[in-house]
Amino acid sequence: MKKSDIKFEVDLDENSFPKTIKWDASDKEGNGLEDTKSISLNVWDNQNHSTLRIDLWTEEMSVVEMKRFYIDILGGMAQTILNSTADEYMSEEIKDLCDRLVKHVNEENKSQ
């Protein structure tokens, strides 16, 4: 059986806000820790039948990047729900939401 390791390293400031975030994975291309501005990790809690979430970002992450990050996450979820459950309705609803959010962000960026 194959094993894969994923590692996150977070340096915090005096207020426990992430200053830097680095990640590594045994299956990723390249070696060593890589910088990132944000992570979003979701874990299913079997005992409580709920989702545990860890969302971290550095001050280097711009508002526009953060919005794009979450639109990308939602788009990935649309594909995952289709692959894992074959529920085309849920997948399409999430994709439609992503399309509306992209339009919103693009319009918002034009006015700035």
GROMACS .gro file of N, CA, C and O in nm:
model
  448
    1MET      N    1   0.084  -0.118   0.000
    1MET     CA    2   0.000   0.000   0.000
    1MET      C    3   0.089   0.125   0.000
    1MET      O    4   0.188   0.131   0.071
    2LYS      N    5   0.051   0.221  -0.079
    2LYS     CA    6   0.126   0.346  -0.089
    2LYS      C    7   0.083   0.440   0.023
    2LYS      O    8  -0.033   0.446   0.061
    3LYS      N    9   0.179   0.518   0.073
    3LYS     CA   10   0.152   0.616   0.177
    3LYS      C   11   0.197   0.752   0.127
    3LYS      O   12   0.300   0.765   0.062
    4SER      N   13   0.117   0.855   0.156
    4SER     CA   14   0.151   0.991   0.118
    4SER      C   15   0.145   1.079   0.242
    4SER      O   16   0.050   1.068   0.321
    5ASP      N   17   0.244   1.165   0.259
    5ASP     CA   18   0.248   1.257   0.371
    5ASP      C   19   0.230   1.399   0.322
    5ASP      O   20   0.284   1.439   0.219
    6ILE      N   21   0.151   1.476   0.398
    6ILE     CA   22   0.130   1.617   0.370
    6ILE      C   23   0.168   1.693   0.496
    6ILE      O   24   0.125   1.656   0.607
    7LYS      N   25   0.246   1.799   0.480
    7LYS     CA   26   0.296   1.874   0.595
    7LYS      C   27   0.268   2.023   0.575
    7LYS      O   28   0.289   2.076   0.466
    8PHE      N   29   0.222   2.089   0.682
    8PHE     CA   30   0.206   2.234   0.684
    8PHE      C   31   0.291   2.289   0.797
    8PHE      O   32   0.293   2.232   0.906
    9GLU      N   33   0.358   2.399   0.769
    9GLU     CA   34   0.438   2.467   0.871
    9GLU      C   35   0.392   2.612   0.874
    9GLU      O   36   0.397   2.682   0.772
   10VAL      N   37   0.345   2.657   0.991
   10VAL     CA   38   0.289   2.791   1.005
   10VAL      C   39   0.366   2.867   1.111
   10VAL      O   40   0.375   2.821   1.226
   11ASP      N   41   0.423   2.981   1.073
   11ASP     CA   42   0.488   3.071   1.168
   11ASP      C   43   0.387   3.178   1.206
   11ASP      O   44   0.327   3.242   1.119
   12LEU      N   45   0.369   3.197   1.337
   12LEU     CA   46   0.270   3.291   1.387
   12LEU      C   47   0.335   3.416   1.445
   12LEU      O   48   0.446   3.409   1.499
   13ASP      N   49   0.265   3.530   1.435
   13ASP     CA   50   0.315   3.651   1.497
   13ASP      C   51   0.271   3.653   1.644
   13ASP      O   52   0.214   3.557   1.695
   14GLU      N   53   0.296   3.763   1.712
   14GLU     CA   54   0.266   3.773   1.856
   14GLU      C   55   0.116   3.764   1.887
   14GLU      O   56   0.077   3.734   1.999
   15ASN      N   57   0.032   3.786   1.786
   15ASN     CA   58  -0.113   3.775   1.804
   15ASN      C   59  -0.168   3.642   1.751
   15ASN      O   60  -0.288   3.628   1.731
   16SER      N   61  -0.078   3.549   1.722
   16SER     CA   62  -0.113   3.416   1.670
   16SER      C   63  -0.176   3.422   1.531
   16SER      O   64  -0.254   3.335   1.493
   17PHE      N   65  -0.142   3.527   1.456
   17PHE     CA   66  -0.187   3.538   1.317
   17PHE      C   67  -0.076   3.482   1.228
   17PHE      O   68   0.042   3.511   1.251
   18PRO      N   69  -0.110   3.402   1.127
   18PRO     CA   70  -0.007   3.343   1.041
   18PRO      C   71   0.081   3.449   0.973
   18PRO      O   72   0.030   3.538   0.906
   19LYS      N   73   0.210   3.439   0.995
   19LYS     CA   74   0.307   3.527   0.929
   19LYS      C   75   0.353   3.462   0.798
   19LYS      O   76   0.364   3.529   0.697
   20THR      N   77   0.384   3.334   0.805
   20THR     CA   78   0.420   3.257   0.686
   20THR      C   79   0.353   3.120   0.694
   20THR      O   80   0.330   3.068   0.803
   21ILE      N   81   0.322   3.066   0.577
   21ILE     CA   82   0.267   2.931   0.567
   21ILE      C   83   0.349   2.858   0.461
   21ILE      O   84   0.369   2.909   0.351
   22LYS      N   85   0.395   2.741   0.497
   22LYS     CA   86   0.471   2.657   0.403
   22LYS      C   87   0.408   2.519   0.402
   22LYS      O   88   0.346   2.477   0.499
   23TRP      N   89   0.423   2.452   0.289
   23TRP     CA   90   0.368   2.317   0.278
   23TRP      C   91   0.460   2.227   0.200
   23TRP      O   92   0.545   2.271   0.122
   24ASP      N   93   0.442   2.099   0.221
   24ASP     CA   94   0.517   1.997   0.147
   24ASP      C   95   0.429   1.872   0.141
   24ASP      O   96   0.344   1.851   0.226
   25ALA      N   97   0.449   1.794   0.039
   25ALA     CA   98   0.379   1.667   0.024
   25ALA      C   99   0.472   1.568  -0.043
   25ALA      O  100   0.548   1.605  -0.134
   26SER      N  101   0.466   1.447   0.001
   26SER     CA  102   0.558   1.346  -0.052
   26SER      C  103   0.533   1.319  -0.200
   26SER      O  104   0.624   1.277  -0.271
   27ASP      N  105   0.414   1.346  -0.251
   27ASP     CA  106   0.381   1.320  -0.391
   27ASP      C  107   0.390   1.442  -0.482
   27ASP      O  108   0.364   1.432  -0.601
   28LYS      N  109   0.425   1.559  -0.428
   28LYS     CA  110   0.428   1.679  -0.512
   28LYS      C  111   0.557   1.684  -0.593
   28LYS      O  112   0.657   1.623  -0.558
   29GLU      N  113   0.550   1.759  -0.703
   29GLU     CA  114   0.670   1.780  -0.783
   29GLU      C  115   0.763   1.874  -0.706
   29GLU      O  116   0.718   1.967  -0.641
   30GLY      N  117   0.889   1.850  -0.715
   30GLY     CA  118   0.986   1.933  -0.643
   30GLY      C  119   1.002   1.886  -0.500
   30GLY      O  120   0.920   1.814  -0.445
   31ASN      N  121   1.111   1.931  -0.441
   31ASN     CA  122   1.142   1.889  -0.304
   31ASN      C  123   1.140   2.008  -0.210
   31ASN      O  124   1.169   2.120  -0.249
   32GLY      N  125   1.105   1.982  -0.087
   32GLY     CA  126   1.113   2.083   0.017
   32GLY      C  127   0.987   2.165   0.032
   32GLY      O  128   0.893   2.156  -0.046
   33LEU      N  129   0.989   2.244   0.139
   33LEU     CA  130   0.875   2.329   0.171
   33LEU      C  131   0.858   2.440   0.068
   33LEU      O  132   0.955   2.495   0.020
   34GLU      N  133   0.732   2.471   0.037
   34GLU     CA  134   0.700   2.580  -0.055
   34GLU      C  135   0.611   2.679   0.018
   34GLU      O  136   0.525   2.641   0.097
   35ASP      N  137   0.632   2.808  -0.012
   35ASP     CA  138   0.548   2.913   0.046
   35ASP      C  139   0.411   2.912  -0.016
   35ASP      O  140   0.393   2.881  -0.133
   36THR      N  141   0.312   2.948   0.065
   36THR     CA  142   0.178   2.974   0.017
   36THR      C  143   0.119   3.086   0.102
   36THR      O  144   0.169   3.115   0.211
   37LYS      N  145   0.014   3.150   0.053
   37LYS     CA  146  -0.049   3.259   0.127
   37LYS      C  147  -0.171   3.212   0.204
   37LYS      O  148  -0.218   3.282   0.293
   38SER      N  149  -0.226   3.096   0.168
   38SER     CA  150  -0.349   3.052   0.233
   38SER      C  151  -0.366   2.901   0.220
   38SER      O  152  -0.324   2.842   0.121
   39ILE      N  153  -0.429   2.843   0.322
   39ILE     CA  154  -0.469   2.703   0.316
   39ILE      C  155  -0.612   2.692   0.369
   39ILE      O  156  -0.656   2.770   0.454
   40SER      N  157  -0.683   2.596   0.316
   40SER     CA  158  -0.817   2.563   0.364
   40SER      C  159  -0.823   2.412   0.371
   40SER      O  160  -0.813   2.345   0.269
   41LEU      N  161  -0.837   2.361   0.491
   41LEU     CA  162  -0.837   2.217   0.514
   41LEU      C  163  -0.969   2.177   0.578
   41LEU      O  164  -1.011   2.237   0.677
   42ASN      N  165  -1.035   2.079   0.521
   42ASN     CA  166  -1.162   2.029   0.572
   42ASN      C  167  -1.147   1.881   0.601
   42ASN      O  168  -1.097   1.806   0.517
   43VAL      N  169  -1.191   1.840   0.719
   43VAL     CA  170  -1.179   1.701   0.761
   43VAL      C  171  -1.316   1.654   0.812
   43VAL      O  172  -1.380   1.724   0.892
   44TRP      N  173  -1.361   1.539   0.766
   44TRP     CA  174  -1.488   1.484   0.812
   44TRP      C  175  -1.467   1.418   0.948
   44TRP      O  176  -1.381   1.332   0.965
   45ASP      N  177  -1.544   1.461   1.046
   45ASP     CA  178  -1.542   1.405   1.181
   45ASP      C  179  -1.645   1.293   1.187
   45ASP      O  180  -1.765   1.318   1.196
   46ASN      N  181  -1.598   1.168   1.180
   46ASN     CA  182  -1.688   1.052   1.180
   46ASN      C  183  -1.772   1.044   1.306
   46ASN      O  184  -1.889   1.005   1.301
   47GLN      N  185  -1.714   1.081   1.418
   47GLN     CA  186  -1.784   1.068   1.545
   47GLN      C  187  -1.904   1.163   1.556
   47GLN      O  188  -2.011   1.125   1.600
   48ASN      N  189  -1.883   1.288   1.515
   48ASN     CA  190  -1.988   1.389   1.529
   48ASN      C  191  -2.065   1.416   1.400
   48ASN      O  192  -2.154   1.500   1.398
   49HIS      N  193  -2.027   1.348   1.293
   49HIS     CA  194  -2.090   1.367   1.163
   49HIS      C  195  -2.095   1.515   1.124
   49HIS      O  196  -2.201   1.570   1.091
   50SER      N  197  -1.978   1.575   1.130
   50SER     CA  198  -1.967   1.716   1.093
   50SER      C  199  -1.827   1.741   1.035
   50SER      O  200  -1.741   1.654   1.039
   51THR      N  201  -1.810   1.859   0.983
   51THR     CA  202  -1.685   1.895   0.920
   51THR      C  203  -1.601   1.983   1.012
   51THR      O  204  -1.651   2.081   1.067
   52LEU      N  205  -1.475   1.945   1.026
   52LEU     CA  206  -1.379   2.027   1.098
   52LEU      C  207  -1.303   2.109   0.994
   52LEU      O  208  -1.263   2.056   0.890
   53ARG      N  209  -1.285   2.237   1.020
   53ARG     CA  210  -1.222   2.326   0.921
   53ARG      C  211  -1.104   2.399   0.982
   53ARG      O  212  -1.110   2.443   1.095
   54ILE      N  213  -1.001   2.414   0.899
   54ILE     CA  214  -0.889   2.500   0.932
   54ILE      C  215  -0.868   2.592   0.812
   54ILE      O  216  -0.841   2.544   0.702
   55ASP      N  217  -0.888   2.721   0.832
   55ASP     CA  218  -0.866   2.820   0.727
   55ASP      C  219  -0.762   2.919   0.779
   55ASP      O  220  -0.784   2.984   0.881
   56LEU      N  221  -0.650   2.926   0.710
   56LEU     CA  222  -0.542   3.017   0.749
   56LEU      C  223  -0.497   3.097   0.628
   56LEU      O  224  -0.494   3.047   0.516
   57TRP      N  225  -0.460   3.223   0.652
   57TRP     CA  226  -0.405   3.306   0.546
   57TRP      C  227  -0.309   3.407   0.607
   57TRP      O  228  -0.321   3.442   0.724
   58THR      N  229  -0.215   3.450   0.527
   58THR     CA  230  -0.118   3.550   0.572
   58THR      C  231  -0.165   3.688   0.530
   58THR      O  232  -0.254   3.702   0.446
   59GLU      N  233  -0.102   3.789   0.585
   59GLU     CA  234  -0.137   3.927   0.547
   59GLU      C  235  -0.097   3.958   0.404
   59GLU      O  236  -0.142   4.056   0.347
   60GLU      N  237  -0.016   3.871   0.344
   60GLU     CA  238   0.024   3.888   0.204
   60GLU      C  239  -0.087   3.850   0.107
   60GLU      O  240  -0.083   3.886  -0.010
   61MET      N  241  -0.188   3.778   0.155
   61MET     CA  242  -0.299   3.734   0.071
   61MET      C  243  -0.393   3.853   0.050
   61MET      O  244  -0.454   3.902   0.144
   62SER      N  245  -0.405   3.896  -0.074
   62SER     CA  246  -0.493   4.010  -0.104
   62SER      C  247  -0.640   3.966  -0.101
   62SER      O  248  -0.671   3.847  -0.112
   63VAL      N  249  -0.729   4.062  -0.090
   63VAL     CA  250  -0.872   4.034  -0.091
   63VAL      C  251  -0.912   3.969  -0.224
   63VAL      O  252  -0.987   3.871  -0.226
   64VAL      N  253  -0.860   4.019  -0.334
   64VAL     CA  254  -0.892   3.962  -0.465
   64VAL      C  255  -0.843   3.816  -0.474
   64VAL      O  256  -0.916   3.728  -0.522
   65GLU      N  257  -0.723   3.791  -0.425
   65GLU     CA  258  -0.670   3.654  -0.425
   65GLU      C  259  -0.756   3.563  -0.338
   65GLU      O  260  -0.782   3.448  -0.374
   66MET      N  261  -0.799   3.614  -0.223
   66MET     CA  262  -0.880   3.533  -0.132
   66MET      C  263  -1.013   3.495  -0.198
   66MET      O  264  -1.057   3.380  -0.190
   67LYS      N  265  -1.075   3.590  -0.264
   67LYS     CA  266  -1.201   3.561  -0.333
   67LYS      C  267  -1.180   3.459  -0.444
   67LYS      O  268  -1.258   3.365  -0.460
   68ARG      N  269  -1.073   3.474  -0.520
   68ARG     CA  270  -1.041   3.378  -0.627
   68ARG      C  271  -1.013   3.239  -0.570
   68ARG      O  272  -1.058   3.137  -0.624
   69PHE      N  273  -0.941   3.235  -0.458
   69PHE     CA  274  -0.909   3.110  -0.390
   69PHE      C  275  -1.036   3.033  -0.355
   69PHE      O  276  -1.049   2.914  -0.384
   70TYR      N  277  -1.134   3.102  -0.297
   70TYR     CA  278  -1.256   3.034  -0.257
   70TYR      C  279  -1.346   2.999  -0.374
   70TYR      O  280  -1.415   2.896  -0.372
   71ILE      N  281  -1.344   3.077  -0.479
   71ILE     CA  282  -1.417   3.039  -0.600
   71ILE      C  283  -1.355   2.912  -0.659
   71ILE      O  284  -1.426   2.820  -0.699
   72ASP      N  285  -1.222   2.905  -0.661
   72ASP     CA  286  -1.154   2.784  -0.710
   72ASP      C  287  -1.187   2.663  -0.624
   72ASP      O  288  -1.208   2.552  -0.676
   73ILE      N  289  -1.193   2.683  -0.492
   73ILE     CA  290  -1.228   2.573  -0.402
   73ILE      C  291  -1.368   2.522  -0.433
   73ILE      O  292  -1.391   2.401  -0.445
   74LEU      N  293  -1.462   2.615  -0.448
   74LEU     CA  294  -1.599   2.575  -0.481
   74LEU      C  295  -1.607   2.500  -0.614
   74LEU      O  296  -1.678   2.400  -0.627
   75GLY      N  297  -1.533   2.548  -0.713
   75GLY     CA  298  -1.530   2.480  -0.843
   75GLY      C  299  -1.477   2.338  -0.831
   75GLY      O  300  -1.530   2.245  -0.893
   76GLY      N  301  -1.375   2.321  -0.749
   76GLY     CA  302  -1.322   2.187  -0.725
   76GLY      C  303  -1.423   2.098  -0.655
   76GLY      O  304  -1.434   1.978  -0.683
   77MET      N  305  -1.499   2.158  -0.564
   77MET     CA  306  -1.603   2.082  -0.494
   77MET      C  307  -1.711   2.035  -0.590
   77MET      O  308  -1.765   1.924  -0.574
   78ALA      N  309  -1.743   2.118  -0.689
   78ALA     CA  310  -1.843   2.078  -0.789
   78ALA      C  311  -1.799   1.951  -0.860
   78ALA      O  312  -1.879   1.858  -0.879
   79GLN      N  313  -1.672   1.945  -0.898
   79GLN     CA  314  -1.622   1.826  -0.966
   79GLN      C  315  -1.615   1.706  -0.870
   79GLN      O  316  -1.649   1.594  -0.907
   80THR      N  317  -1.574   1.731  -0.746
   80THR     CA  318  -1.564   1.623  -0.648
   80THR      C  319  -1.700   1.562  -0.618
   80THR      O  320  -1.714   1.440  -0.610
   81ILE      N  321  -1.803   1.647  -0.602
   81ILE     CA  322  -1.936   1.594  -0.572
   81ILE      C  323  -1.988   1.511  -0.690
   81ILE      O  324  -2.052   1.408  -0.672
   82LEU      N  325  -1.954   1.553  -0.812
   82LEU     CA  326  -1.994   1.476  -0.930
   82LEU      C  327  -1.921   1.342  -0.933
   82LEU      O  328  -1.983   1.237  -0.953
   83ASN      N  329  -1.790   1.345  -0.909
   83ASN     CA  330  -1.711   1.221  -0.912
   83ASN      C  331  -1.750   1.124  -0.801
   83ASN      O  332  -1.752   1.003  -0.821
   84SER      N  333  -1.780   1.178  -0.682
   84SER     CA  334  -1.802   1.090  -0.567
   84SER      C  335  -1.946   1.043  -0.552
   84SER      O  336  -1.970   0.938  -0.492
   85THR      N  337  -2.042   1.120  -0.604
   85THR     CA  338  -2.182   1.083  -0.584
   85THR      C  339  -2.261   1.074  -0.714
   85THR      O  340  -2.374   1.027  -0.712
   86ALA      N  341  -2.205   1.123  -0.823
   86ALA     CA  342  -2.273   1.130  -0.953
   86ALA      C  343  -2.396   1.221  -0.948
   86ALA      O  344  -2.485   1.210  -1.033
   87ASP      N  345  -2.400   1.312  -0.851
   87ASP     CA  346  -2.513   1.405  -0.837
   87ASP      C  347  -2.488   1.525  -0.928
   87ASP      O  348  -2.422   1.622  -0.890
   88GLU      N  349  -2.542   1.517  -1.049
   88GLU     CA  350  -2.522   1.623  -1.147
   88GLU      C  351  -2.590   1.753  -1.105
   88GLU      O  352  -2.539   1.862  -1.132
   89TYR      N  353  -2.704   1.743  -1.038
   89TYR     CA  354  -2.775   1.864  -0.994
   89TYR      C  355  -2.688   1.946  -0.898
   89TYR      O  356  -2.670   2.066  -0.918
   90MET      N  357  -2.636   1.881  -0.795
   90MET     CA  358  -2.552   1.954  -0.698
   90MET      C  359  -2.430   2.014  -0.767
   90MET      O  360  -2.393   2.128  -0.742
   91SER      N  361  -2.368   1.935  -0.853
   91SER     CA  362  -2.249   1.981  -0.923
   91SER      C  363  -2.279   2.105  -1.007
   91SER      O  364  -2.206   2.204  -1.003
   92GLU      N  365  -2.387   2.100  -1.082
   92GLU     CA  366  -2.424   2.214  -1.168
   92GLU      C  367  -2.462   2.337  -1.086
   92GLU      O  368  -2.430   2.449  -1.124
   93GLU      N  369  -2.530   2.317  -0.974
   93GLU     CA  370  -2.566   2.431  -0.887
   93GLU      C  371  -2.440   2.500  -0.833
   93GLU      O  372  -2.434   2.623  -0.829
   94ILE      N  373  -2.343   2.422  -0.794
   94ILE     CA  374  -2.217   2.480  -0.744
   94ILE      C  375  -2.145   2.553  -0.856
   94ILE      O  376  -2.093   2.664  -0.838
   95LYS      N  377  -2.141   2.492  -0.976
   95LYS     CA  378  -2.077   2.558  -1.090
   95LYS      C  379  -2.148   2.688  -1.124
   95LYS      O  380  -2.082   2.789  -1.154
   96ASP      N  381  -2.281   2.689  -1.119
   96ASP     CA  382  -2.356   2.812  -1.146
   96ASP      C  383  -2.324   2.919  -1.043
   96ASP      O  384  -2.310   3.037  -1.077
   97LEU      N  385  -2.312   2.880  -0.918
   97LEU     CA  386  -2.272   2.975  -0.813
   97LEU      C  387  -2.134   3.032  -0.843
   97LEU      O  388  -2.112   3.154  -0.833
   98CYS      N  389  -2.041   2.947  -0.883
   98CYS     CA  390  -1.906   2.994  -0.918
   98CYS      C  391  -1.911   3.095  -1.032
   98CYS      O  392  -1.842   3.198  -1.026
   99ASP      N  393  -1.991   3.067  -1.133
   99ASP     CA  394  -2.005   3.161  -1.245
   99ASP      C  395  -2.057   3.296  -1.197
   99ASP      O  396  -2.007   3.401  -1.238
  100ARG      N  397  -2.156   3.294  -1.108
  100ARG     CA  398  -2.210   3.421  -1.055
  100ARG      C  399  -2.105   3.493  -0.971
  100ARG      O  400  -2.093   3.616  -0.977
  101LEU      N  401  -2.029   3.419  -0.894
  101LEU     CA  402  -1.926   3.481  -0.810
  101LEU      C  403  -1.813   3.541  -0.894
  101LEU      O  404  -1.762   3.649  -0.863
  102VAL      N  405  -1.773   3.471  -1.001
  102VAL     CA  406  -1.671   3.525  -1.091
  102VAL      C  407  -1.720   3.656  -1.152
  102VAL      O  408  -1.646   3.755  -1.157
  103LYS      N  409  -1.844   3.656  -1.196
  103LYS     CA  410  -1.902   3.778  -1.254
  103LYS      C  411  -1.901   3.891  -1.150
  103LYS      O  412  -1.863   4.004  -1.181
  104HIS      N  413  -1.942   3.861  -1.029
  104HIS     CA  414  -1.943   3.960  -0.921
  104HIS      C  415  -1.803   4.017  -0.896
  104HIS      O  416  -1.785   4.139  -0.888
  105VAL      N  417  -1.705   3.930  -0.883
  105VAL     CA  418  -1.568   3.975  -0.856
  105VAL      C  419  -1.514   4.056  -0.974
  105VAL      O  420  -1.449   4.160  -0.953
  106ASN      N  421  -1.541   4.013  -1.096
  106ASN     CA  422  -1.494   4.089  -1.212
  106ASN      C  423  -1.557   4.229  -1.217
  106ASN      O  424  -1.488   4.327  -1.245
  107GLU      N  425  -1.686   4.237  -1.189
  107GLU     CA  426  -1.753   4.367  -1.187
  107GLU      C  427  -1.700   4.454  -1.074
  107GLU      O  428  -1.681   4.574  -1.092
  108GLU      N  429  -1.678   4.394  -0.962
  108GLU     CA  430  -1.623   4.465  -0.846
  108GLU      C  431  -1.484   4.522  -0.878
  108GLU      O  432  -1.453   4.636  -0.843
  109ASN      N  433  -1.403   4.444  -0.947
  109ASN     CA  434  -1.267   4.487  -0.980
  109ASN      C  435  -1.267   4.598  -1.084
  109ASN      O  436  -1.177   4.682  -1.085
  110LYS      N  437  -1.367   4.601  -1.173
  110LYS     CA  438  -1.377   4.708  -1.273
  110LYS      C  439  -1.403   4.843  -1.207
  110LYS      O  440  -1.356   4.945  -1.255
  111SER      N  441  -1.481   4.842  -1.099
  111SER     CA  442  -1.519   4.967  -1.035
  111SER      C  443  -1.411   5.022  -0.942
  111SER      O  444  -1.426   5.130  -0.888
  112GLN      N  445  -1.304   4.950  -0.923
  112GLN     CA  446  -1.198   4.997  -0.831
  112GLN      C  447  -1.088   5.069  -0.905
  112GLN      O  448  -1.059   5.058  -1.014
   0.00000   0.00000   0.00000
